[in-house]
């Protein structure tokens, strides 16, 4: 039996495994490796980090996936031409689907790795939540004002969703433990002259006003030069400033998963693999022993055995010539697409048909829009080229996001409690 190995239980691979024709599970051996026994809703991690949500974003893999899929909890370290090397063992494959998601990008700015924390996984978001609570508790003892100062680096989508949620949750936490919220300082630092660059000036101003109401100081055009213990050094209008805070969260950039950069088998940039229109790597670096495999790949226009999906894939939008931004929306679509390709491939193998790559549909994607929440009950966004804002935008976001939980776990996946 052919072995299909999937790496990462994120949006891309979960969509693949839940949308594929179930008959195929008995024709091929399916194995999923993930570093946790659950799938988490990455798009809600800012609310986990702020303390608004907790376990409601988790979906145990054994509850939501077909029982015929072998689930292995392991940490992938490196990918080679026929083997995946992980912490607890190595795994062979005939087909490999890489969906390991993203990691934080410090852009080489000094101190980011040492002195800031990033929202990159459920566990990292929980650590941030704990750090925030600890800072408030420490303040009660020490009255050290920097324990009440919080800096969010980056005014993109994740930074704004997080800082909005943080402002609201801090207010609640301060009230419950007796800290005067007016003493709390919350900064959001952005190097560009505007936040949320994907939206219009108009929507940006709506977002700015809402953040100000929530008590967030947004510093635009402020380039982060360095992060230190308890301090962020910024340059604004040619002048250097220090912003003091004992909690610094880095949301200023993401790249693909480090596993990609650690695998010389792939040609990568910023830990992402450049893929073709069928989501297959455009180049693979084979060793001498694998020269036979390489010859096969190069001589026939067939699908080969590796697909890269989700945030690890660098996919170009042929219309604009630019890479698609990493989103759950495109990741899920890629998972669904590769699932369909595999169905066609395995059906062809069963009926002894040859498939030419060119005859297969290419990956296409049209974003439906995006909605950025700014605290509970408020959002701004663009859907079907129309700008939306306020409570209705927030409801629409909730509805769209709930569909994911519903698809995985029925109504139990929509109304989950922490
Ligand atoms: C706070 C936040 C808000 C966001 N909001 C939105 C939004 O509103 N809309 C939107 O479309 N996108 C949003 N995004 C982006 C979106 O979440 C990502 O683009 C999407 O999750 C990528 O999906 P993926 O399948 O590639 O990987 P992920 O969903 O990140 O999943 C990767 C999986 O791989 C596992 N893994 C990672 N490394 C290893 C390893 N070494 N070994 C084993 N397993 C490993 C992880 O545990 C995880 O299960 C948001 C992102 C963040 C952080």
CSV table of C-alpha atoms and ligand atoms in Angstrom, one decimal:
chain,number,residue,atom,x,y,z
A,1,UNK,CA,0.0,0.0,0.0
A,2,UNK,CA,1.3,3.5,-0.9
A,3,UNK,CA,2.1,5.7,2.2
A,4,UNK,CA,0.9,9.3,2.3
A,5,UNK,CA,2.5,11.3,5.1
A,6,UNK,CA,1.1,14.7,6.1
A,7,UNK,CA,3.1,17.0,8.3
A,8,UNK,CA,1.2,19.5,10.5
A,9,UNK,CA,-2.4,19.6,11.5
A,10,UNK,CA,-3.1,23.1,10.5
A,11,UNK,CA,-5.8,24.6,8.3
A,12,UNK,CA,-4.2,23.2,5.1
A,13,UNK,CA,-3.9,19.5,6.1
A,14,UNK,CA,-7.1,19.5,8.2
A,15,UNK,CA,-9.0,20.7,5.2
A,16,UNK,CA,-7.4,18.1,3.0
A,17,UNK,CA,-8.2,15.3,5.4
A,18,UNK,CA,-11.8,16.4,6.1
A,19,UNK,CA,-12.8,17.1,2.5
A,20,UNK,CA,-11.3,14.2,0.7
A,21,UNK,CA,-13.5,11.3,-0.5
A,22,UNK,CA,-13.6,8.9,2.4
A,23,UNK,CA,-13.3,5.8,0.2
A,24,UNK,CA,-9.7,6.8,-0.5
A,25,UNK,CA,-8.7,6.1,3.2
A,26,UNK,CA,-8.9,2.4,2.5
A,27,UNK,CA,-6.8,2.5,-0.7
A,28,UNK,CA,-3.8,4.3,0.8
A,29,UNK,CA,-2.1,4.4,4.2
A,30,UNK,CA,-2.5,7.9,5.7
A,31,UNK,CA,-0.3,9.2,8.5
A,32,UNK,CA,-0.5,12.6,10.1
A,33,UNK,CA,2.4,13.9,12.2
A,34,UNK,CA,1.8,16.9,14.4
A,35,UNK,CA,3.6,18.1,17.5
A,36,UNK,CA,0.5,18.3,19.5
A,37,UNK,CA,-2.5,15.8,19.8
A,38,UNK,CA,-4.9,18.6,18.8
A,39,UNK,CA,-5.6,21.1,16.0
A,40,UNK,CA,-5.8,24.7,17.1
A,41,UNK,CA,-7.6,27.6,15.5
A,42,UNK,CA,-4.6,29.7,14.7
A,43,UNK,CA,-6.8,32.6,13.7
A,44,UNK,CA,-8.0,32.9,17.3
A,45,UNK,CA,-4.6,32.7,19.0
A,46,UNK,CA,-4.5,36.5,19.6
A,47,UNK,CA,-7.5,35.9,21.9
A,48,UNK,CA,-5.7,33.0,23.7
A,49,UNK,CA,-2.7,35.3,24.2
A,50,UNK,CA,-4.8,38.1,25.6
A,51,UNK,CA,-6.6,35.7,28.0
A,52,UNK,CA,-10.1,36.0,26.3
A,53,UNK,CA,-10.1,32.4,25.1
A,54,UNK,CA,-8.4,29.2,26.2
A,55,UNK,CA,-9.1,25.6,25.4
A,56,UNK,CA,-12.1,26.4,23.2
A,57,UNK,CA,-9.7,26.8,20.2
A,58,UNK,CA,-8.5,23.2,20.5
A,59,UNK,CA,-9.9,20.2,18.6
A,60,UNK,CA,-8.5,16.8,19.6
A,61,UNK,CA,-7.3,15.1,16.4
A,62,UNK,CA,-8.6,11.7,17.3
A,63,UNK,CA,-12.2,13.2,17.7
A,64,UNK,CA,-12.3,15.0,14.4
A,65,UNK,CA,-10.4,12.8,11.9
A,66,UNK,CA,-11.3,9.5,10.3
A,67,UNK,CA,-10.1,6.6,12.5
A,68,UNK,CA,-8.2,5.1,9.5
A,69,UNK,CA,-5.8,8.0,9.7
A,70,UNK,CA,-2.8,7.1,11.8
A,71,UNK,CA,-2.0,10.1,14.1
A,72,UNK,CA,1.5,10.4,15.4
A,73,UNK,CA,2.5,13.0,18.0
A,74,UNK,CA,6.1,14.0,17.1
A,75,UNK,CA,8.2,17.1,16.4
A,76,UNK,CA,9.5,17.2,12.8
A,77,UNK,CA,13.1,18.3,12.5
A,78,UNK,CA,14.1,17.8,8.9
A,79,UNK,CA,12.7,16.6,5.6
A,80,UNK,CA,14.7,14.4,3.1
A,81,UNK,CA,13.9,12.9,-0.2
A,82,UNK,CA,12.1,9.7,1.1
A,83,UNK,CA,12.2,10.2,4.8
A,84,UNK,CA,11.1,12.7,7.5
A,85,UNK,CA,13.4,13.0,10.5
A,86,UNK,CA,11.5,13.8,13.7
A,87,UNK,CA,12.5,13.9,17.4
A,88,UNK,CA,11.2,10.4,18.2
A,89,UNK,CA,11.9,8.6,14.9
A,90,UNK,CA,12.1,8.7,11.2
A,91,UNK,CA,9.2,8.2,8.8
A,92,UNK,CA,9.2,7.0,5.2
A,93,UNK,CA,6.8,8.2,2.6
A,94,UNK,CA,5.7,7.6,-0.9
A,95,UNK,CA,3.8,10.9,-1.0
A,96,UNK,CA,4.5,13.9,1.3
A,97,UNK,CA,2.3,16.8,2.1
A,98,UNK,CA,4.0,19.6,4.1
A,99,UNK,CA,1.7,21.9,6.0
A,100,UNK,CA,3.8,23.0,9.0
A,101,UNK,CA,2.6,26.6,9.1
A,102,UNK,CA,4.6,29.6,10.0
A,103,UNK,CA,7.2,30.9,12.4
A,104,UNK,CA,8.1,34.4,13.7
A,105,UNK,CA,10.5,36.6,11.7
A,106,UNK,CA,12.7,38.9,13.6
A,107,UNK,CA,14.2,40.4,10.4
A,108,UNK,CA,17.5,40.2,12.3
A,109,UNK,CA,16.6,43.1,14.6
A,110,UNK,CA,18.8,42.8,17.8
A,111,UNK,CA,17.1,41.5,20.9
A,112,UNK,CA,13.8,40.4,19.3
A,113,UNK,CA,14.5,36.7,19.8
A,114,UNK,CA,15.8,37.2,23.4
A,115,UNK,CA,13.4,39.7,24.8
A,116,UNK,CA,10.1,39.4,23.0
A,117,UNK,CA,7.5,36.7,22.7
A,118,UNK,CA,5.5,35.7,19.6
A,119,UNK,CA,2.1,34.2,18.9
A,120,UNK,CA,3.1,31.2,16.8
A,121,UNK,CA,1.3,28.3,18.4
A,122,UNK,CA,-1.3,27.5,21.1
A,123,UNK,CA,1.5,27.0,23.7
A,124,UNK,CA,3.2,30.2,22.8
A,125,UNK,CA,-0.1,32.1,23.1
A,126,UNK,CA,-0.7,30.5,26.6
A,127,UNK,CA,2.8,31.5,27.7
A,128,UNK,CA,2.0,35.1,26.7
A,129,UNK,CA,-1.3,34.9,28.6
A,130,UNK,CA,0.6,33.7,31.7
A,131,UNK,CA,3.3,36.4,31.3
A,132,UNK,CA,0.6,39.1,31.3
A,133,UNK,CA,-1.1,37.8,34.4
A,134,UNK,CA,2.3,37.5,36.1
A,135,UNK,CA,3.2,41.1,35.3
A,136,UNK,CA,-0.1,42.3,36.8
A,137,UNK,CA,0.5,40.2,39.9
A,138,UNK,CA,4.0,41.5,40.2
A,139,UNK,CA,2.8,45.0,40.1
A,140,UNK,CA,0.6,44.4,43.1
A,141,UNK,CA,3.7,43.6,45.1
A,142,UNK,CA,6.3,45.9,43.6
A,143,UNK,CA,4.4,48.9,42.2
A,144,UNK,CA,6.9,48.8,39.4
A,145,UNK,CA,5.2,50.8,36.7
A,146,UNK,CA,6.8,49.0,33.8
A,147,UNK,CA,4.9,45.9,34.9
A,148,UNK,CA,1.8,47.8,33.7
A,149,UNK,CA,3.3,48.7,30.4
A,150,UNK,CA,2.7,46.4,27.3
A,151,UNK,CA,4.2,46.8,23.9
A,152,UNK,CA,2.9,45.1,20.7
A,153,UNK,CA,5.5,45.3,17.9
A,154,UNK,CA,3.7,45.4,14.5
A,155,UNK,CA,0.5,47.1,13.3
A,156,UNK,CA,-0.4,44.4,10.8
A,157,UNK,CA,-3.4,42.1,11.0
A,158,UNK,CA,-2.2,40.0,13.9
A,159,UNK,CA,-0.8,42.9,15.9
A,160,UNK,CA,-4.0,44.9,15.7
A,161,UNK,CA,-6.3,41.9,16.5
A,162,UNK,CA,-4.0,41.1,19.5
A,163,UNK,CA,-3.7,44.7,20.8
A,164,UNK,CA,-7.5,45.3,20.7
A,165,UNK,CA,-8.2,42.1,22.5
A,166,UNK,CA,-5.4,42.8,25.0
A,167,UNK,CA,-6.7,46.2,25.9
A,168,UNK,CA,-10.2,44.8,26.7
A,169,UNK,CA,-8.9,41.8,28.7
A,170,UNK,CA,-6.4,43.9,30.7
A,171,UNK,CA,-9.2,46.2,31.7
A,172,UNK,CA,-11.2,43.2,33.0
A,173,UNK,CA,-8.2,41.7,34.8
A,174,UNK,CA,-7.2,45.0,36.4
A,175,UNK,CA,-10.8,45.5,37.7
A,176,UNK,CA,-10.9,42.0,39.1
A,177,UNK,CA,-7.6,42.3,41.1
A,178,UNK,CA,-7.9,46.0,42.0
A,179,UNK,CA,-5.5,47.8,39.7
A,180,UNK,CA,-6.4,51.2,38.4
A,181,UNK,CA,-6.6,50.7,34.6
A,182,UNK,CA,-5.7,54.3,33.9
A,183,UNK,CA,-2.1,53.4,35.1
A,184,UNK,CA,-1.8,50.8,32.3
A,185,UNK,CA,0.0,51.7,29.1
A,186,UNK,CA,-0.5,49.8,25.9
A,187,UNK,CA,1.5,50.6,22.8
A,188,UNK,CA,1.4,49.3,19.3
A,189,UNK,CA,4.5,50.2,17.3
A,190,UNK,CA,4.5,50.2,13.5
A,191,UNK,CA,7.4,51.2,11.2
A,192,UNK,CA,5.1,52.1,8.2
A,193,UNK,CA,3.2,55.3,8.1
A,194,UNK,CA,-0.1,53.4,8.5
A,195,UNK,CA,-1.4,50.3,10.3
A,196,UNK,CA,-3.4,47.6,8.5
A,197,UNK,CA,-1.8,48.2,5.1
A,198,UNK,CA,-4.2,45.9,3.4
A,199,UNK,CA,-7.1,48.3,4.1
A,200,UNK,CA,-7.9,51.8,2.8
A,201,UNK,CA,-7.0,55.0,4.7
A,202,UNK,CA,-10.6,55.3,5.7
A,203,UNK,CA,-10.8,51.9,7.3
A,204,UNK,CA,-7.4,52.5,8.9
A,205,UNK,CA,-8.7,55.7,10.6
A,206,UNK,CA,-11.8,53.8,11.8
A,207,UNK,CA,-9.5,51.2,13.3
A,208,UNK,CA,-7.2,53.9,14.9
A,209,UNK,CA,-10.1,55.6,16.5
A,210,UNK,CA,-11.4,52.4,18.0
A,211,UNK,CA,-8.0,51.5,19.3
A,212,UNK,CA,-7.6,54.9,20.9
A,213,UNK,CA,-11.0,54.4,22.6
A,214,UNK,CA,-9.7,51.1,24.0
A,215,UNK,CA,-6.7,52.9,25.5
A,216,UNK,CA,-4.0,51.9,22.9
A,217,UNK,CA,-1.3,54.3,21.9
A,218,UNK,CA,-0.5,53.6,18.2
A,219,UNK,CA,2.9,54.8,17.2
A,220,UNK,CA,3.1,54.8,13.3
A,221,UNK,CA,6.3,55.6,11.3
A,222,UNK,CA,8.3,54.2,14.3
A,223,UNK,CA,11.0,51.9,13.3
A,224,UNK,CA,12.1,49.4,15.9
A,225,UNK,CA,15.9,49.5,16.1
A,226,UNK,CA,16.4,47.1,19.0
A,227,UNK,CA,14.6,45.3,21.8
A,228,UNK,CA,16.2,45.1,25.2
A,229,UNK,CA,15.2,43.6,28.6
A,230,UNK,CA,12.1,45.8,29.5
A,231,UNK,CA,12.6,48.3,26.6
A,232,UNK,CA,12.1,48.8,22.9
A,233,UNK,CA,14.3,51.3,21.1
A,234,UNK,CA,12.5,53.1,18.2
A,235,UNK,CA,13.4,55.7,15.7
A,236,UNK,CA,10.7,58.3,14.9
A,237,UNK,CA,11.3,61.4,12.7
A,238,UNK,CA,15.0,60.8,12.9
A,239,UNK,CA,15.0,60.7,16.7
A,240,UNK,CA,15.6,57.7,18.9
A,241,UNK,CA,13.2,56.9,21.8
A,242,UNK,CA,13.0,54.2,24.4
A,243,UNK,CA,9.7,52.7,25.3
A,244,UNK,CA,9.8,50.9,28.6
A,245,UNK,CA,7.6,47.8,29.2
A,246,UNK,CA,8.1,44.5,30.9
A,247,UNK,CA,5.9,42.7,28.4
A,248,UNK,CA,6.9,42.9,24.7
A,249,UNK,CA,5.0,40.9,22.1
A,250,UNK,CA,6.5,40.6,18.6
A,251,UNK,CA,3.9,40.4,15.8
A,252,UNK,CA,5.8,42.3,13.2
A,253,UNK,CA,6.6,39.5,10.8
A,254,UNK,CA,6.1,35.9,9.9
A,255,UNK,CA,7.9,33.5,7.6
A,256,UNK,CA,7.5,29.8,6.8
A,257,UNK,CA,8.3,27.0,9.3
A,258,UNK,CA,12.0,26.7,10.4
A,259,UNK,CA,11.9,23.0,9.3
A,260,UNK,CA,12.0,24.1,5.7
A,261,UNK,CA,15.1,26.2,6.2
A,262,UNK,CA,16.7,23.3,8.1
A,263,UNK,CA,16.0,20.9,5.1
A,264,UNK,CA,18.6,21.4,2.3
A,265,UNK,CA,16.4,19.1,0.2
A,266,UNK,CA,14.2,22.2,-0.4
A,267,UNK,CA,15.2,25.4,-2.2
A,268,UNK,CA,13.8,28.0,0.2
A,269,UNK,CA,13.6,31.7,1.0
A,270,UNK,CA,12.3,32.9,4.3
A,271,UNK,CA,11.6,29.3,5.2
A,272,UNK,CA,9.1,29.0,2.4
A,273,UNK,CA,9.3,26.7,-0.6
A,274,UNK,CA,8.6,28.1,-4.1
A,275,UNK,CA,5.9,26.0,-5.7
A,276,UNK,CA,4.4,25.6,-9.1
A,277,UNK,CA,0.8,25.8,-10.2
A,278,UNK,CA,0.1,22.3,-8.7
A,279,UNK,CA,1.7,23.3,-5.4
A,280,UNK,CA,4.8,21.2,-5.9
A,281,UNK,CA,8.3,22.5,-5.2
A,282,UNK,CA,9.8,24.0,-8.3
A,283,UNK,CA,13.2,22.6,-7.4
A,284,UNK,CA,14.4,19.8,-5.1
A,285,UNK,CA,18.1,19.2,-4.2
A,286,UNK,CA,18.8,15.5,-4.5
A,287,UNK,CA,21.8,13.8,-3.2
A,288,UNK,CA,24.0,11.5,-5.3
A,289,UNK,CA,22.1,8.4,-4.2
A,290,UNK,CA,18.9,9.9,-5.3
A,291,UNK,CA,20.0,10.8,-8.8
A,292,UNK,CA,17.7,8.1,-10.2
A,293,UNK,CA,14.7,9.7,-8.6
A,294,UNK,CA,15.8,13.1,-9.9
A,295,UNK,CA,16.1,11.8,-13.5
A,296,UNK,CA,12.6,10.5,-13.3
A,297,UNK,CA,11.2,13.8,-12.0
A,298,UNK,CA,13.0,15.8,-14.6
A,299,UNK,CA,12.2,13.6,-17.6
A,300,UNK,CA,8.5,13.2,-17.4
A,301,UNK,CA,5.8,15.9,-17.0
A,302,UNK,CA,4.1,13.9,-14.2
A,303,UNK,CA,3.1,14.9,-10.7
A,304,UNK,CA,5.9,14.1,-8.4
A,305,UNK,CA,5.4,13.0,-4.8
A,306,UNK,CA,5.7,16.2,-2.8
A,307,UNK,CA,3.2,19.0,-2.1
A,308,UNK,CA,3.8,22.1,0.0
A,309,UNK,CA,0.6,23.8,1.3
A,310,UNK,CA,-0.3,26.6,3.7
A,311,UNK,CA,2.1,29.1,5.1
A,312,UNK,CA,5.2,27.0,4.1
A,313,UNK,CA,4.4,27.5,0.4
A,314,UNK,CA,5.4,30.6,-1.6
A,315,UNK,CA,2.6,30.8,-4.2
A,316,UNK,CA,2.5,33.5,-6.8
A,317,UNK,CA,-0.7,35.2,-7.9
A,318,UNK,CA,-0.3,35.1,-11.7
A,319,UNK,CA,-2.6,38.1,-12.0
A,320,UNK,CA,-0.6,40.5,-9.9
A,321,UNK,CA,2.8,38.7,-10.0
A,322,UNK,CA,3.0,39.0,-6.2
A,323,UNK,CA,3.0,36.2,-3.6
A,324,UNK,CA,-0.3,35.6,-1.9
A,325,UNK,CA,-0.3,36.7,1.8
A,326,UNK,CA,-0.3,33.8,4.2
A,327,UNK,CA,-3.9,33.2,5.4
A,328,UNK,CA,-6.0,30.4,6.8
A,329,UNK,CA,-8.4,31.0,3.8
A,330,UNK,CA,-5.8,30.2,1.1
A,331,UNK,CA,-4.3,27.4,3.3
A,332,UNK,CA,-7.6,25.6,3.5
A,333,UNK,CA,-8.2,26.1,-0.2
A,334,UNK,CA,-4.8,24.6,-1.0
A,335,UNK,CA,-5.5,21.6,1.2
A,336,UNK,CA,-8.8,21.0,-0.6
A,337,UNK,CA,-7.1,21.3,-4.0
A,338,UNK,CA,-4.3,18.8,-3.1
A,339,UNK,CA,-6.9,16.4,-1.8
A,340,UNK,CA,-8.6,16.5,-5.2
A,341,UNK,CA,-5.3,16.0,-7.0
A,342,UNK,CA,-4.5,13.0,-4.9
A,343,UNK,CA,-8.0,11.5,-5.5
A,344,UNK,CA,-7.4,11.8,-9.3
A,345,UNK,CA,-3.9,10.4,-8.9
A,346,UNK,CA,-4.9,7.3,-6.9
A,347,UNK,CA,-7.9,6.7,-9.1
A,348,UNK,CA,-5.6,6.8,-12.2
A,349,UNK,CA,-3.1,4.4,-10.5
A,350,UNK,CA,-6.0,1.9,-9.7
A,351,UNK,CA,-7.1,1.9,-13.4
A,352,UNK,CA,-3.5,1.9,-14.7
A,353,UNK,CA,-3.9,5.3,-16.4
A,354,UNK,CA,-1.0,7.7,-17.1
A,355,UNK,CA,-1.6,11.3,-15.9
A,356,UNK,CA,0.2,14.2,-17.5
A,357,UNK,CA,0.7,17.1,-15.1
A,358,UNK,CA,-0.5,19.6,-17.7
A,359,UNK,CA,-3.9,17.9,-18.0
A,360,UNK,CA,-4.6,18.5,-14.3
A,361,UNK,CA,-6.3,21.7,-13.1
A,362,UNK,CA,-4.0,24.3,-11.7
A,363,UNK,CA,-4.4,25.9,-8.2
A,364,UNK,CA,-6.5,29.0,-8.4
A,365,UNK,CA,-7.5,31.3,-5.6
A,366,UNK,CA,-9.7,34.4,-5.2
A,367,UNK,CA,-9.7,35.8,-1.7
A,368,UNK,CA,-13.2,36.5,-0.4
A,369,UNK,CA,-11.8,39.4,1.7
A,370,UNK,CA,-10.6,39.8,5.2
A,371,UNK,CA,-12.0,41.1,8.5
A,372,UNK,CA,-9.9,42.3,11.3
A,373,UNK,CA,-11.4,42.3,14.8
A,374,UNK,CA,-10.6,45.2,17.1
A,375,UNK,CA,-11.6,43.9,20.5
A,376,UNK,CA,-14.9,42.1,21.2
A,377,UNK,CA,-17.9,43.2,19.2
A,378,UNK,CA,-16.0,45.4,16.7
A,379,UNK,CA,-14.2,44.8,13.4
A,380,UNK,CA,-13.2,46.4,10.1
A,381,UNK,CA,-12.8,44.7,6.8
A,382,UNK,CA,-13.4,44.2,3.1
A,383,UNK,CA,-15.8,41.5,1.8
A,384,UNK,CA,-16.5,41.1,-1.9
A,385,UNK,CA,-14.8,44.5,-2.5
A,386,UNK,CA,-17.1,46.2,0.0
A,387,UNK,CA,-15.8,47.9,3.1
A,388,UNK,CA,-17.5,46.9,6.4
A,389,UNK,CA,-17.1,48.0,10.0
A,390,UNK,CA,-18.6,47.9,13.4
A,391,UNK,CA,-20.7,45.2,15.1
A,392,UNK,CA,-22.1,43.8,11.9
A,393,UNK,CA,-18.5,43.2,10.6
A,394,UNK,CA,-17.7,41.5,13.8
A,395,UNK,CA,-20.8,39.2,13.5
A,396,UNK,CA,-19.8,38.3,10.0
A,397,UNK,CA,-16.3,37.4,11.1
A,398,UNK,CA,-17.7,35.2,13.9
A,399,UNK,CA,-20.0,33.5,11.4
A,400,UNK,CA,-17.2,32.8,8.9
A,401,UNK,CA,-14.9,31.5,11.6
A,402,UNK,CA,-17.6,29.4,13.2
A,403,UNK,CA,-17.9,27.5,9.9
A,404,UNK,CA,-14.5,26.0,10.5
A,405,UNK,CA,-15.5,24.6,13.9
A,406,UNK,CA,-18.7,23.4,12.5
A,407,UNK,CA,-17.0,21.6,9.6
A,408,UNK,CA,-14.6,19.9,12.1
A,409,UNK,CA,-16.9,19.1,14.9
A,410,UNK,CA,-20.6,19.9,14.2
A,411,UNK,CA,-22.3,22.4,16.4
A,412,UNK,CA,-20.0,21.4,19.3
A,413,UNK,CA,-17.3,23.1,17.3
A,414,UNK,CA,-19.2,26.4,17.1
A,415,UNK,CA,-20.3,26.9,20.7
A,416,UNK,CA,-17.3,25.8,22.6
A,417,UNK,CA,-16.6,26.8,26.2
A,418,UNK,CA,-13.1,27.4,27.7
B,1,LIG,C1,-3.3,35.7,15.7
B,1,LIG,C2,-3.6,35.3,14.2
B,1,LIG,C3,-4.7,35.7,13.6
B,1,LIG,C4,-5.0,35.4,12.3
B,1,LIG,N1,-6.1,35.7,11.7
B,1,LIG,C5,-6.4,35.3,10.4
B,1,LIG,C6,-7.7,35.6,9.9
B,1,LIG,O1,-8.5,36.2,10.4
B,1,LIG,N2,-8.0,35.0,8.6
B,1,LIG,C7,-7.0,34.3,7.9
B,1,LIG,O2,-7.3,33.8,6.8
B,1,LIG,N3,-5.8,34.0,8.5
B,1,LIG,C8,-5.5,34.5,9.7
B,1,LIG,N4,-4.2,34.2,10.2
B,1,LIG,C9,-3.2,33.5,9.5
B,1,LIG,C10,-3.5,32.0,9.5
B,1,LIG,O3,-3.7,31.6,10.9
B,1,LIG,C11,-2.4,31.1,8.9
B,1,LIG,O4,-2.1,31.6,7.6
B,1,LIG,C12,-2.8,29.7,8.9
B,1,LIG,O5,-3.0,29.2,10.2
B,1,LIG,C13,-1.8,28.8,8.1
B,1,LIG,O6,-2.3,27.5,8.1
B,1,LIG,P1,-1.3,26.3,8.0
B,1,LIG,O7,-2.1,25.1,7.7
B,1,LIG,O8,-0.2,26.6,7.0
B,1,LIG,O9,-0.5,26.1,9.4
B,1,LIG,P2,-1.1,26.3,10.9
B,1,LIG,O10,-2.5,26.5,11.0
B,1,LIG,O11,-0.1,27.3,11.5
B,1,LIG,O12,-0.7,24.8,11.5
B,1,LIG,C14,0.6,24.3,11.5
B,1,LIG,C15,0.5,23.0,12.3
B,1,LIG,O13,1.8,22.4,12.2
B,1,LIG,C16,2.2,22.0,13.5
B,1,LIG,N5,3.7,22.1,13.6
B,1,LIG,C17,4.4,23.2,13.4
B,1,LIG,N6,5.7,22.8,13.5
B,1,LIG,C18,5.8,21.5,13.7
B,1,LIG,C19,6.9,20.6,13.8
B,1,LIG,N7,8.2,21.0,13.7
B,1,LIG,N8,6.6,19.3,13.9
B,1,LIG,C20,5.3,18.9,14.0
B,1,LIG,N9,4.2,19.7,13.9
B,1,LIG,C21,4.5,21.0,13.7
B,1,LIG,C22,1.5,23.0,14.4
B,1,LIG,O14,1.4,22.5,15.8
B,1,LIG,C23,0.2,23.2,13.7
B,1,LIG,O15,-0.7,22.2,14.2
B,1,LIG,C24,-4.0,34.6,11.6
B,1,LIG,C25,-2.8,34.2,12.2
B,1,LIG,C26,-2.6,34.6,13.5
B,1,LIG,C27,-1.3,34.2,14.2
